[in-house]
Coordinates of C-alpha atoms in Angstrom, one line a residue:
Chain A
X1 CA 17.7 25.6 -27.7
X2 CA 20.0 22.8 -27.9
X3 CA 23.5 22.9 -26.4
X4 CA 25.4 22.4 -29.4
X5 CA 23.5 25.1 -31.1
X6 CA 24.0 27.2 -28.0
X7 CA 28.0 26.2 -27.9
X8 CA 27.9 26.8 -32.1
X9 CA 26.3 30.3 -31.8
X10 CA 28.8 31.1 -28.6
X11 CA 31.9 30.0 -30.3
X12 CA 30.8 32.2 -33.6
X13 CA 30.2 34.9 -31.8
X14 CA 33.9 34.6 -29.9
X15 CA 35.5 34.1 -33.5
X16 CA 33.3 36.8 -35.6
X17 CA 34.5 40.5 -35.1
X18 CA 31.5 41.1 -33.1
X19 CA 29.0 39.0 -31.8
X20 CA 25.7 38.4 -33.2
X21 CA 22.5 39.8 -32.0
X22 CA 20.7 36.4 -32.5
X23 CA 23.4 34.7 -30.2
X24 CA 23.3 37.8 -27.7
X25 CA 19.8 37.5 -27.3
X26 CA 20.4 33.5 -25.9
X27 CA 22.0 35.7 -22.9
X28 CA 20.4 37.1 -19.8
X29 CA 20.2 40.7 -18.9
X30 CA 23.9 41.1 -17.1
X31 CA 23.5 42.0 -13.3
X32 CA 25.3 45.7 -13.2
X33 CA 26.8 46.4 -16.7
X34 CA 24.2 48.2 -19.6
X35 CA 24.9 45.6 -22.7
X36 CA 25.3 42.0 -22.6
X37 CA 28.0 42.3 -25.2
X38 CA 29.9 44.4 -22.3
X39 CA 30.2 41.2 -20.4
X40 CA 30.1 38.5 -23.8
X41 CA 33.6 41.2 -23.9
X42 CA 35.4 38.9 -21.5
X43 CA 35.6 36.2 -23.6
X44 CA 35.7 38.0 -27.3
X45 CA 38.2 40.1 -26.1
X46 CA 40.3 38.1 -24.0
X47 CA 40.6 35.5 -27.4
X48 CA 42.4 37.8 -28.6
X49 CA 44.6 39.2 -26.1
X50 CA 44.9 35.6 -24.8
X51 CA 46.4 34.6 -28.0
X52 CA 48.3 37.5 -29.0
X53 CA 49.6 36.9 -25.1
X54 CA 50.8 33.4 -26.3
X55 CA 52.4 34.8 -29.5
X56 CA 54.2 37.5 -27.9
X57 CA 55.6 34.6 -25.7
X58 CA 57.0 32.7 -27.9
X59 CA 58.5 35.1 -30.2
X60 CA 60.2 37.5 -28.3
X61 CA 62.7 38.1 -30.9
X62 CA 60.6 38.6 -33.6
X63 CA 58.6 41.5 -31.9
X64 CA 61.8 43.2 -31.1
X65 CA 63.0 42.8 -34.3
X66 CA 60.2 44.3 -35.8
X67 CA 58.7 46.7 -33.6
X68 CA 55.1 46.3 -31.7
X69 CA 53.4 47.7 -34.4
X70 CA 54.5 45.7 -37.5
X71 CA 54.6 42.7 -34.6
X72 CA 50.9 43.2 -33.9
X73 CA 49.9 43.2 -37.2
X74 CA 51.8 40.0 -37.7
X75 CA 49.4 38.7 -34.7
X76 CA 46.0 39.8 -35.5
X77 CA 46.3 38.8 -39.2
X78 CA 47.1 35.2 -37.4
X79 CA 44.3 35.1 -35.2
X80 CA 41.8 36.7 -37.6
X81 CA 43.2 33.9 -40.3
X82 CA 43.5 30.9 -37.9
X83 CA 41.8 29.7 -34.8
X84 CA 43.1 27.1 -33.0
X85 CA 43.0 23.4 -33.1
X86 CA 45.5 22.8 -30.9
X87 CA 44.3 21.9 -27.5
X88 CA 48.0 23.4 -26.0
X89 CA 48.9 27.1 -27.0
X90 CA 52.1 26.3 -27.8
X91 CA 51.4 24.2 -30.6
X92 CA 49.9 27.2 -31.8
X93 CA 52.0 29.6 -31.5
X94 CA 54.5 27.2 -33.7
X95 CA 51.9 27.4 -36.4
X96 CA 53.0 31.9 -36.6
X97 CA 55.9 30.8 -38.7
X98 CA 54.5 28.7 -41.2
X99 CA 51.4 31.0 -41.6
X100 CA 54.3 33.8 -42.7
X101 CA 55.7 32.0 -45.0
X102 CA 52.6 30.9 -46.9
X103 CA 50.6 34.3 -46.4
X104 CA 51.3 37.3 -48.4
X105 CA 52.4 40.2 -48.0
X106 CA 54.4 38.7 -44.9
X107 CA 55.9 35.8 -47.2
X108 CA 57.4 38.2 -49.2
X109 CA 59.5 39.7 -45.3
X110 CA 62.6 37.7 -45.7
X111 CA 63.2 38.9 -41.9
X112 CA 60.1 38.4 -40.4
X113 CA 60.1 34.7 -41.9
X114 CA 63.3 34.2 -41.2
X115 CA 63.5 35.3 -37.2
X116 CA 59.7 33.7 -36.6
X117 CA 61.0 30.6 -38.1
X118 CA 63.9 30.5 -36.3
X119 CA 62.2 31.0 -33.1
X120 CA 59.7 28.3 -33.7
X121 CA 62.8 26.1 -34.1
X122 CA 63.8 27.2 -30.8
X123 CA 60.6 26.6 -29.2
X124 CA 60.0 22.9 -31.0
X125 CA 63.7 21.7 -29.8
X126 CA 63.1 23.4 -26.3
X127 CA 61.0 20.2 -25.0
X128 CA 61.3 17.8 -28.2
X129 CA 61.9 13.9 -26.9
X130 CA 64.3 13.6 -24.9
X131 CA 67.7 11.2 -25.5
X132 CA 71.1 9.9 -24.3
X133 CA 73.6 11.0 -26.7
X134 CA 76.2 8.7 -27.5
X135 CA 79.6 8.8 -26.6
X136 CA 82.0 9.8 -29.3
X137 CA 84.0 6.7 -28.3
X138 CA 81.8 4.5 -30.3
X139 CA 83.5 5.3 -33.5
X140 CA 86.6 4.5 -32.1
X141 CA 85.4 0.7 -31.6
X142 CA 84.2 0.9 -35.0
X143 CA 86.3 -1.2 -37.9
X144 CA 87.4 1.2 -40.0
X145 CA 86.3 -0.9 -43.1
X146 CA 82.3 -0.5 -41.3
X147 CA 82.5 3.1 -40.9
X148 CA 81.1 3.7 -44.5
X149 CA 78.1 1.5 -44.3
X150 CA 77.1 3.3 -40.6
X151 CA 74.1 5.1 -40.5
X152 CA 73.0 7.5 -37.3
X153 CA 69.9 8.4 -35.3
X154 CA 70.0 11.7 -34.3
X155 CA 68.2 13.8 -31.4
X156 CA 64.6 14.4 -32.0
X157 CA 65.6 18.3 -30.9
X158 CA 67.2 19.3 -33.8
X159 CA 65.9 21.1 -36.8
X160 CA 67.8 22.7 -39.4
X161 CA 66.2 26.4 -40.6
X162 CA 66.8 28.2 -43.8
X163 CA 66.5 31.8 -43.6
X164 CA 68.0 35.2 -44.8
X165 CA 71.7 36.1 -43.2
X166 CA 69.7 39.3 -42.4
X167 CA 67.4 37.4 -40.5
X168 CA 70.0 35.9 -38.5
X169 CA 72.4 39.2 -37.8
X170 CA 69.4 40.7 -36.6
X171 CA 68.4 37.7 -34.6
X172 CA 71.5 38.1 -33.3
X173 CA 71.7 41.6 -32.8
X174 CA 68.7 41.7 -30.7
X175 CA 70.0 38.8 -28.3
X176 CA 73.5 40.4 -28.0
X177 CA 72.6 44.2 -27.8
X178 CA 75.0 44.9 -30.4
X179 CA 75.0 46.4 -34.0
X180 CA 73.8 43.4 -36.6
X181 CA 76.2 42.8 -39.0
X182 CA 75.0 42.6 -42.7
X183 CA 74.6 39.8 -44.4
X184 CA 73.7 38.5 -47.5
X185 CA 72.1 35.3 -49.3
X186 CA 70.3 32.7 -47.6
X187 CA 72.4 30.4 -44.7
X188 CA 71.4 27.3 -43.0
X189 CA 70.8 27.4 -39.0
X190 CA 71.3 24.1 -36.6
X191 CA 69.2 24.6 -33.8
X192 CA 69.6 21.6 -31.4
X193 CA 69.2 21.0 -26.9
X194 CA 72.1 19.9 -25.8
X195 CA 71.1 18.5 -21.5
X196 CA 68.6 21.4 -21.5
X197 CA 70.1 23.9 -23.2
X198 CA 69.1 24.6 -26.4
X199 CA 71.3 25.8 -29.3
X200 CA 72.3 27.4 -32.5
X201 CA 74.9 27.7 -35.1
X202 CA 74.9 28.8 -38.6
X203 CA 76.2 25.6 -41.0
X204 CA 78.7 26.4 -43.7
X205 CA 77.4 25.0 -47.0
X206 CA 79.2 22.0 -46.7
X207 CA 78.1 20.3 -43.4
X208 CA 74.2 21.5 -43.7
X209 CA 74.6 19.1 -46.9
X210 CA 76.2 16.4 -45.1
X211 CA 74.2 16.9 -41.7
X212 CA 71.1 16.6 -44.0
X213 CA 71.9 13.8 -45.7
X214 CA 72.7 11.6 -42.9
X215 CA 69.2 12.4 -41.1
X216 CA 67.6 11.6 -44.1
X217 CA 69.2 7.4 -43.3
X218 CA 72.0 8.1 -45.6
X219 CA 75.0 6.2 -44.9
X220 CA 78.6 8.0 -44.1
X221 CA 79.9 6.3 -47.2
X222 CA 76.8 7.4 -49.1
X223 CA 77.8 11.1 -47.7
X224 CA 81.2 11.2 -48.4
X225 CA 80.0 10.3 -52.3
X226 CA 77.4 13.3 -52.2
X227 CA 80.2 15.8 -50.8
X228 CA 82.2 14.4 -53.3
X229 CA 79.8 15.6 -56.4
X230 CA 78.6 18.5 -54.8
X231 CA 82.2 19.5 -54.9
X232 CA 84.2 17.6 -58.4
X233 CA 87.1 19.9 -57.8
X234 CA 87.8 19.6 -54.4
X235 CA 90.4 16.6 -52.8
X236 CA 87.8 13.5 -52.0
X237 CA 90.0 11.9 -49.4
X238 CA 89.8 15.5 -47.7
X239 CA 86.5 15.8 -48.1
X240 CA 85.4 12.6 -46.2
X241 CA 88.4 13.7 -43.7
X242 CA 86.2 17.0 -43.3
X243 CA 82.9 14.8 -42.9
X244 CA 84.7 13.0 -40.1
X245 CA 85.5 16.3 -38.5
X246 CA 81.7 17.3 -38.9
X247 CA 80.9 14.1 -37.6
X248 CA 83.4 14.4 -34.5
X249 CA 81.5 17.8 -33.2
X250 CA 78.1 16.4 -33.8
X251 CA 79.5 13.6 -31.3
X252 CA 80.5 16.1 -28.8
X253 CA 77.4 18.5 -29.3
X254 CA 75.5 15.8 -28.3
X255 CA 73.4 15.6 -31.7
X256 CA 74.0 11.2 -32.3
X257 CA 71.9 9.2 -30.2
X258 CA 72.7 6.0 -32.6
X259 CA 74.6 4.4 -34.8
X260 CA 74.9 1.0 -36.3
X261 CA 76.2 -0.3 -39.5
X262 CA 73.0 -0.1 -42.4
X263 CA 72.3 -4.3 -42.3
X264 CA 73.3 -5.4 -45.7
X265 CA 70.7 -6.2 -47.8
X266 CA 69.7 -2.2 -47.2
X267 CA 72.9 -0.7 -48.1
X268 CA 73.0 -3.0 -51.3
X269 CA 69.2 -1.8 -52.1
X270 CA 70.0 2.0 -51.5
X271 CA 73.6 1.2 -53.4
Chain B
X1 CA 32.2 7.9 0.3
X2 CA 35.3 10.8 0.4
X3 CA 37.8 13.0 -1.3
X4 CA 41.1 13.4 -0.4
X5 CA 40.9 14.8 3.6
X6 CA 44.3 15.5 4.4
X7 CA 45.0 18.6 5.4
X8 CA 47.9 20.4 3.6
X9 CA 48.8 24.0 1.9
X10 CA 50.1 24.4 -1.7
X11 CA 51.1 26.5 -4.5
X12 CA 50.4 26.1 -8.1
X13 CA 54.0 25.4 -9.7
X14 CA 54.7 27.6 -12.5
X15 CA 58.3 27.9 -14.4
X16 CA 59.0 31.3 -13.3
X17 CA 59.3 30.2 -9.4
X18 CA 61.6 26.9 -10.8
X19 CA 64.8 29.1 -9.4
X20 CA 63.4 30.0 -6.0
X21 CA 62.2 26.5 -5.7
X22 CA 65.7 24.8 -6.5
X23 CA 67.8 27.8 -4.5
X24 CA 65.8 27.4 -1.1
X25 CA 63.0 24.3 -1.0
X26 CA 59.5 26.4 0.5
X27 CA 57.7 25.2 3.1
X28 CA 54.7 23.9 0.3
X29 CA 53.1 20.7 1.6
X30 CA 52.9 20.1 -1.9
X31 CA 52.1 22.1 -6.0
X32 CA 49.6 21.9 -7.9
X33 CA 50.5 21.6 -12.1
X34 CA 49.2 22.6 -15.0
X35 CA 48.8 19.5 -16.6
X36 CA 49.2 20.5 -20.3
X37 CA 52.2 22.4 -19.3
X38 CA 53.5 18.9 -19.2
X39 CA 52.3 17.2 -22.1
X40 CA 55.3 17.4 -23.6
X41 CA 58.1 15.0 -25.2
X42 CA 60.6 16.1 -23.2
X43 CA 63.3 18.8 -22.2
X44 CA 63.3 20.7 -19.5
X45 CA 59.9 20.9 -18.5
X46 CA 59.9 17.2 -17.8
X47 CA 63.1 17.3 -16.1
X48 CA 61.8 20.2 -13.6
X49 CA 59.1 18.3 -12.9
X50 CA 60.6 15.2 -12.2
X51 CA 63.2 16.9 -9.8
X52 CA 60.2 18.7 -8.2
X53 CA 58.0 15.7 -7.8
X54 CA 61.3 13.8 -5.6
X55 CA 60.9 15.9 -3.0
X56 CA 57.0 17.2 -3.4
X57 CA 53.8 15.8 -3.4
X58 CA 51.9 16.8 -6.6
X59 CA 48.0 17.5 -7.6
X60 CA 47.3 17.8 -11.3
X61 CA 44.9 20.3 -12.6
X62 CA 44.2 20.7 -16.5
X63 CA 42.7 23.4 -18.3
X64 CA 41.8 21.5 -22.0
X65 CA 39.5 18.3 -20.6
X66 CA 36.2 20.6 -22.2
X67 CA 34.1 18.2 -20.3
X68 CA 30.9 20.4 -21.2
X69 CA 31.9 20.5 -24.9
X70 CA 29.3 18.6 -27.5
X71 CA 32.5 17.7 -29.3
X72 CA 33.7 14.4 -28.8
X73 CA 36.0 13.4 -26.4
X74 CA 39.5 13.7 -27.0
X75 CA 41.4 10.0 -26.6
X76 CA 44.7 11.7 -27.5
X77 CA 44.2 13.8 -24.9
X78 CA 43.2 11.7 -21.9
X79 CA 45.8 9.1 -23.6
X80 CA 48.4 11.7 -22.9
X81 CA 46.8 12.9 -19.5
X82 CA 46.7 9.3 -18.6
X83 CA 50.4 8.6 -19.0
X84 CA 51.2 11.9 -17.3
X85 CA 49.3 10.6 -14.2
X86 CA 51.3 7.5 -13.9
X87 CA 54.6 9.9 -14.5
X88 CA 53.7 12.4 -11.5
X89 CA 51.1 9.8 -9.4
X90 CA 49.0 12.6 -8.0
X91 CA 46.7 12.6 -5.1
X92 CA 44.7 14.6 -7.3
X93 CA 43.5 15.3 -10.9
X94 CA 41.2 18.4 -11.6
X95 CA 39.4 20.0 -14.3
X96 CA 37.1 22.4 -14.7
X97 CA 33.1 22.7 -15.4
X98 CA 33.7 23.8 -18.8
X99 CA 34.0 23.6 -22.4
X100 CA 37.1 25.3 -24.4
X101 CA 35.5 24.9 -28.4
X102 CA 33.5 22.7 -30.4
X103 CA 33.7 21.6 -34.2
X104 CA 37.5 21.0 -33.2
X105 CA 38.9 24.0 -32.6
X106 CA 40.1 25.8 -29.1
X107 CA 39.6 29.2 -28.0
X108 CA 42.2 28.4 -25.0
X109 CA 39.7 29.9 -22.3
X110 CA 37.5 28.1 -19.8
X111 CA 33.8 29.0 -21.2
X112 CA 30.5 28.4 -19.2
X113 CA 28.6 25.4 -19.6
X114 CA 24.7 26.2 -19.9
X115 CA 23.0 25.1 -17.0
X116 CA 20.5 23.0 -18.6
X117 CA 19.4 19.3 -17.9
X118 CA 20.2 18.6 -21.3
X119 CA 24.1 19.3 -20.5
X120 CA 24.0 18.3 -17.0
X121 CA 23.0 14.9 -18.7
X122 CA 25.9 15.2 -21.2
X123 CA 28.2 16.1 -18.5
X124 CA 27.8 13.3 -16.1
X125 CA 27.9 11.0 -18.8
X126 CA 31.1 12.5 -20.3
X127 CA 32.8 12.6 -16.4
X128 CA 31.8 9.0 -15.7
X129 CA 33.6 8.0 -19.1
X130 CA 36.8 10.0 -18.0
X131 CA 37.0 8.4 -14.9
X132 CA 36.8 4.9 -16.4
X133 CA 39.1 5.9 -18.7
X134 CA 41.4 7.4 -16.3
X135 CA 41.0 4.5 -13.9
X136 CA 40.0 7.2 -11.1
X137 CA 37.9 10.0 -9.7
X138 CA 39.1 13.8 -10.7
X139 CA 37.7 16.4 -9.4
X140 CA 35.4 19.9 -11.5
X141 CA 36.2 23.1 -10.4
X142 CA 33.4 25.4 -9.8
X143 CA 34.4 28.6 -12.9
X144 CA 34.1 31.9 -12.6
X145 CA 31.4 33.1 -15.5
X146 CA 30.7 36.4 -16.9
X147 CA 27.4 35.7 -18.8
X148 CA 24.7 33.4 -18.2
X149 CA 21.9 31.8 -20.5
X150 CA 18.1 32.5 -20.2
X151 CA 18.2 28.7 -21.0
X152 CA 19.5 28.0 -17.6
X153 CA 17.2 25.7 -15.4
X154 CA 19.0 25.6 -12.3
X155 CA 21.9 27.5 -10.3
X156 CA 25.7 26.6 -10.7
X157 CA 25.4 25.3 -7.3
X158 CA 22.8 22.6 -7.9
X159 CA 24.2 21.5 -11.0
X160 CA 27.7 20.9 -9.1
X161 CA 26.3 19.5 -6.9
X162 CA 24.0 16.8 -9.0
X163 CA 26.9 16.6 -11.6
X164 CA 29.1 14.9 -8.5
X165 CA 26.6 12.8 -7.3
X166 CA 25.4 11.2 -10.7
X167 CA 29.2 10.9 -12.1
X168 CA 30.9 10.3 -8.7
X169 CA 33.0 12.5 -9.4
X170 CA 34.6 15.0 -6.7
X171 CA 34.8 18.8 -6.9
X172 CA 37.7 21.7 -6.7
X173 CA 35.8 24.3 -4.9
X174 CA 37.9 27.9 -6.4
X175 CA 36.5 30.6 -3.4
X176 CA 37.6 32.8 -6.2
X177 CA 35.6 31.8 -8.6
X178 CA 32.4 32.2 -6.0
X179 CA 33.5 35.6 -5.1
X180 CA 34.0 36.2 -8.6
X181 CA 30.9 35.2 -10.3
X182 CA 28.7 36.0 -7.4
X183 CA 29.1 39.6 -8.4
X184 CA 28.7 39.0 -11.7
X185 CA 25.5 37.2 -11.0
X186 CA 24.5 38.9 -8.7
X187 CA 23.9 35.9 -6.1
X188 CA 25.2 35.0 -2.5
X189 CA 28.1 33.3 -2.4
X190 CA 27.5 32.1 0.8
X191 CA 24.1 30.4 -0.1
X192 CA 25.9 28.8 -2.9
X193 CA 28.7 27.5 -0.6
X194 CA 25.4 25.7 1.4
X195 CA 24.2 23.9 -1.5
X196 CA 27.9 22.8 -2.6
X197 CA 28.0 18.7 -0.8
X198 CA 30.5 18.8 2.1
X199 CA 31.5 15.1 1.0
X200 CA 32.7 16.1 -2.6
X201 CA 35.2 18.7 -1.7
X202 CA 38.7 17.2 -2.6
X203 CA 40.6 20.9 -2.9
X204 CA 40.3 24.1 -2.7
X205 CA 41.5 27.0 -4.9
X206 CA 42.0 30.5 -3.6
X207 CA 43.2 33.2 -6.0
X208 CA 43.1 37.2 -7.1
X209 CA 40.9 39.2 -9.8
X210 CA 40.8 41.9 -11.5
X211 CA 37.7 44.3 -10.6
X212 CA 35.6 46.2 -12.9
X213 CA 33.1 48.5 -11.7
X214 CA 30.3 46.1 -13.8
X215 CA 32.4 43.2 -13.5
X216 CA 35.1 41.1 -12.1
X217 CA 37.5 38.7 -14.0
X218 CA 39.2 36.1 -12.8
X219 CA 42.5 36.9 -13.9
X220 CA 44.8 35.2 -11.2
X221 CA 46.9 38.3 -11.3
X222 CA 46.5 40.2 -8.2
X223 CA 46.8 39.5 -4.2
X224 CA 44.0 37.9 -2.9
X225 CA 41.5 40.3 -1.7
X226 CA 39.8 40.5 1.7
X227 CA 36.5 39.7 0.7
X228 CA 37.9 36.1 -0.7
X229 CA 40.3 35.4 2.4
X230 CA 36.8 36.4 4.3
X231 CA 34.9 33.7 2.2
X232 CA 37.6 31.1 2.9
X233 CA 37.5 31.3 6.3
X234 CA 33.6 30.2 5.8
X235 CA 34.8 27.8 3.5
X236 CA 36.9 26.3 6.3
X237 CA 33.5 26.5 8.9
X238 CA 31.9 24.5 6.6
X239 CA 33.8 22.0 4.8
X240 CA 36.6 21.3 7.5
X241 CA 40.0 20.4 6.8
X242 CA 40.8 20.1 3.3
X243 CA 43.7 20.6 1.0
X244 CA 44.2 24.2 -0.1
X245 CA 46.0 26.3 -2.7
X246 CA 47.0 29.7 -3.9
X247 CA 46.7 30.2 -7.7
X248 CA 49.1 32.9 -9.3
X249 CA 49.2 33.0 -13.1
X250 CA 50.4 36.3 -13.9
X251 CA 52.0 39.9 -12.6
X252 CA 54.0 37.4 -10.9
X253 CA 55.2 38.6 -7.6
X254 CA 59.0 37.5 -5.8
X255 CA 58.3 34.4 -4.5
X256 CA 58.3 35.5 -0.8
X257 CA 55.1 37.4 -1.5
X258 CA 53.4 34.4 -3.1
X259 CA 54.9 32.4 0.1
X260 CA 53.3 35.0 2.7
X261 CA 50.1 34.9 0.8
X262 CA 50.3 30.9 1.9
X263 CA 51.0 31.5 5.1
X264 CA 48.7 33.9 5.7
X265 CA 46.5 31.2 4.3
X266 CA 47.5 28.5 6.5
X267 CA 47.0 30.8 9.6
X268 CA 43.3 31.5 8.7
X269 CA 42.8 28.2 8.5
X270 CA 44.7 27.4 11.8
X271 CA 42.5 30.3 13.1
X272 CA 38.9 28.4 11.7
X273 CA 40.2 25.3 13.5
X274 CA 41.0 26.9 16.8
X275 CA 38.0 28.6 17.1
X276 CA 35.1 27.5 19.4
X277 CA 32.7 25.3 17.0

């Protein structure tokens, strides 16, 4: 038989829920144990446990949060549904959290998606690209009449997660030992590495629209215009004072790793 | 022609040890990494390693090269692996005689190439391609297999041992692995040690296993056992002075154990060299 038949029928049998007898049969006798399949066992069963081993890895949280049982189920649906294309485990253990949200019964867990997704965050930003963050002092060398046409690059380690306020008191309850406190509605999460450090905070309504706006190669200008009609009745000079402020702590968090005045002829075609 | 003959002790580097390492530097002549465990953008993995490598030598050893596979090879892999080599400048890059999938996917475990001409054939021509690739030799590790195919035409040993001469390639003898899959096969590791070229041997790997009374698996996550530091010490008759490691993947133990286990390497080796020839 030819080697990409015999690699076919062994990586079939590895995958299936037991291997075939046609593939078994390409297999000596083993040396000491009764059935070839109790040998073939090494690798059928160590897929498994090799990637429920990398799961389980990654999101800690999640399997506290849920328990071992409702955790393992998680996992084996996972590997039943998806093998892996990913030549490094860790990109697929990043794939758990999309896989709940698009597979039901798990899509309809508002905590299970919610803590996976936020743990995949965690992961992704743990050895995204690295960057020099740039000094706050920029924007003081910055003409005030540029500061609405500047546009920022920001740290390839940050994502921004929406998930259930339940989902993040118990993600938070299970880091901190203590008592989650209830919460309600949906909030937006900024998970970021600051040196090597990675971190989190919840974003008030407000700055996960500005924050989001401004990654997408919005202008500050162009920002202070969307906070503006996301909130008619509010003060506009007090909301671009506000977007400063925001703008201020992403400095210090170490989140802007450019900035530059949008070149003319692109601020007048995105005007 | 030659593989790397200096002498020299190591540890395989692995994140959990990254304290011990920074707190107190070991007496490791150098580590061996896990090169995917640095394929990465950036963060902290990088930084680790790049603090690590300023004061250590470094040998590279990857786990996802499939050079047995009938799947293509992976560019954006050996792209990646390439540029990773020029980061850490290793004396020494190391796979395995193995495939890990085919029709694109990964089962993330090292799985045993028939021993056929047919893949022999596909194998040297595969290694001979990495290494231009690469721009140098790298090294196959002997695995440790649990089944073998009534396909096979010729022992592990020979097929090493031709796979190296056609590709010029250079092997990573794991005395583990030997140990390991001699029981399984039920064939002398000593007679396969004979067959294994003396002039190919660039590094050796020593590690523990789990036994089972039908089986054993090499799970890297127990102390090296007698019989293997027994094997070693032949492995030093034979082959001489060349660099070797302890492997620890899991069950990890405090760091002075793994450190002992080195030492305790380093004298039987010591021992081989003192002794009469």
């Amino acid at each position: 038989m030819k080697l990409a038949k015999i690699q076919a029928a062994f990586q079939a049998s590895v995958l299936a829920e037991a291997p075939s007898p046609d593939f078994l049969r390409l297999l000596r006798p083993p040396t000491r144990a009764a059935r070839v399949e109790d040998v073939f066992a090494v690798y059928h069963q160590g897929y498994r446990l090799r990637l429920a081993e990398f799961l389980a890895h990654d999101y800690p949280l999640l399997r506290e949060v849920l328990g071992d049982e409702a955790f393992g189920a998680i996992v084996e649906a996972y590997i039943a549904a998806q093998p892996s294309p990913y030549r490094s485990a860790r990109w697929y253990g990043a794939g758990l959290a999309d896989f709940l949200r698009a597979t039901p019964p798990f899509s309809q867990d508002s905590l299970a998606c919610g803590v996976a997704a936020l743990e995949a965050a965690m992961t992704r930003s743990f050895d995204a690209a690295d960057a020099t963050p740039l000094p706050v002092e920029i924007l003081g060398v910055t003409p005030p009449d540029d500061w609405p046409r500047l546009r920022f690059g920001f740290h390839e380690s940050i994502e921004l997660v929406d998930l259930s306020a339940e989902a993040l008191a118990a993600y938070e309850a299970v880091q901190t030992e203590e008592e989650a406190a209830p919460g309600e509605g949906d909030v937006a999460v900024l998970v970021w590495r600051q040196e090597l450090e990675v971190n989190y905070r919840a974003l008030d309504e407000l700055e996960a629209l500005a924050l989001r706006e401004l990654i997408r190669g919005a202008t500050f200008g162009e920002t202070c215009a969307l906070l503006a009609f996301a909130r008619p009745n509010e003060n506009a000079e007090e909301l671009t004072m506000e977007a400063a402020n925001f703008l201020a702590r992403w400095f210090a968090d170490g989140l802007i790793v450019a900035a530059a005045p949008a070149e003319e002829n692109l601020f007048e075609a995105t005007a | 022609m030659t593989g790397n003959k200096a002498d020299g002790f190591g540890l395989g580097l692995r994140p959990v040890y990254y304290p011990d390492i920074l707190d107190s530097p070991p007496p490791v002549d150098w580590f061996e990494i896990i090169s995917e465990n640095y394929m990465v953008p950036g963060g902290r993995p990088l930084a680790m390693l790049d603090r690590l490598r300023a004061d250590y030598p470094m040998r590279m050893h990857g786990v996802s090269l499939s050079l047995a596979s009938t799947d293509p090879l992976d560019f954006d892999y050996l792209r990646a692996l390439k540029n990773l080599i020029a980061r850490v400048e290793p004396e020494l890059v190391s796979d395995h005689l193995a495939w890990t999938g085919v029709h694109g996917l990964n089962l993330h475990d090292l799985l045993p190439a028939p021993l056929t001409e047919e893949s022999l054939d596909h194998c040297v021509e595969r290694a001979a391609r990495v290494q231009d690739f690469l721009g140098r030799r790298i090294a196959l590790e002997n695995p440790s297999t649990y089944v073998s195919f009534a396909a096979d035409e010729m022992d592990e040993a020979d097929f090493l041992a031709e796979l190296s001469r056609r590709a010029d390639c250079l092997l990573l003898l794991d005395v583990n692995n030997v140990f390991v899959s001699s029981f399984n096969h039920g064939f002398d590791g000593k007679a396969y040690l004979e067959r294994i070229p003396k002039d190919r041997v660039a590094q050796i790997h020593i590690a523990g296993h789990t036994d089972l009374p039908t089986h054993k698996i090499d799970t890297h996550d127990q102390p090296v056992c007698d019989e293997v530091w027994e094997l070693f010490s032949h492995v030093r008759r034979r082959f001489g002075p060349i660099p070797a490691m302890i492997e620890r993947d899991d069950n990890f133990p405090p760091f002075a154990e793994l450190l002992a286990e080195l030492a305790h390497l380093r004298a039987l080796a010591e021992q081989e060299e003192a002794a009469p020839a």
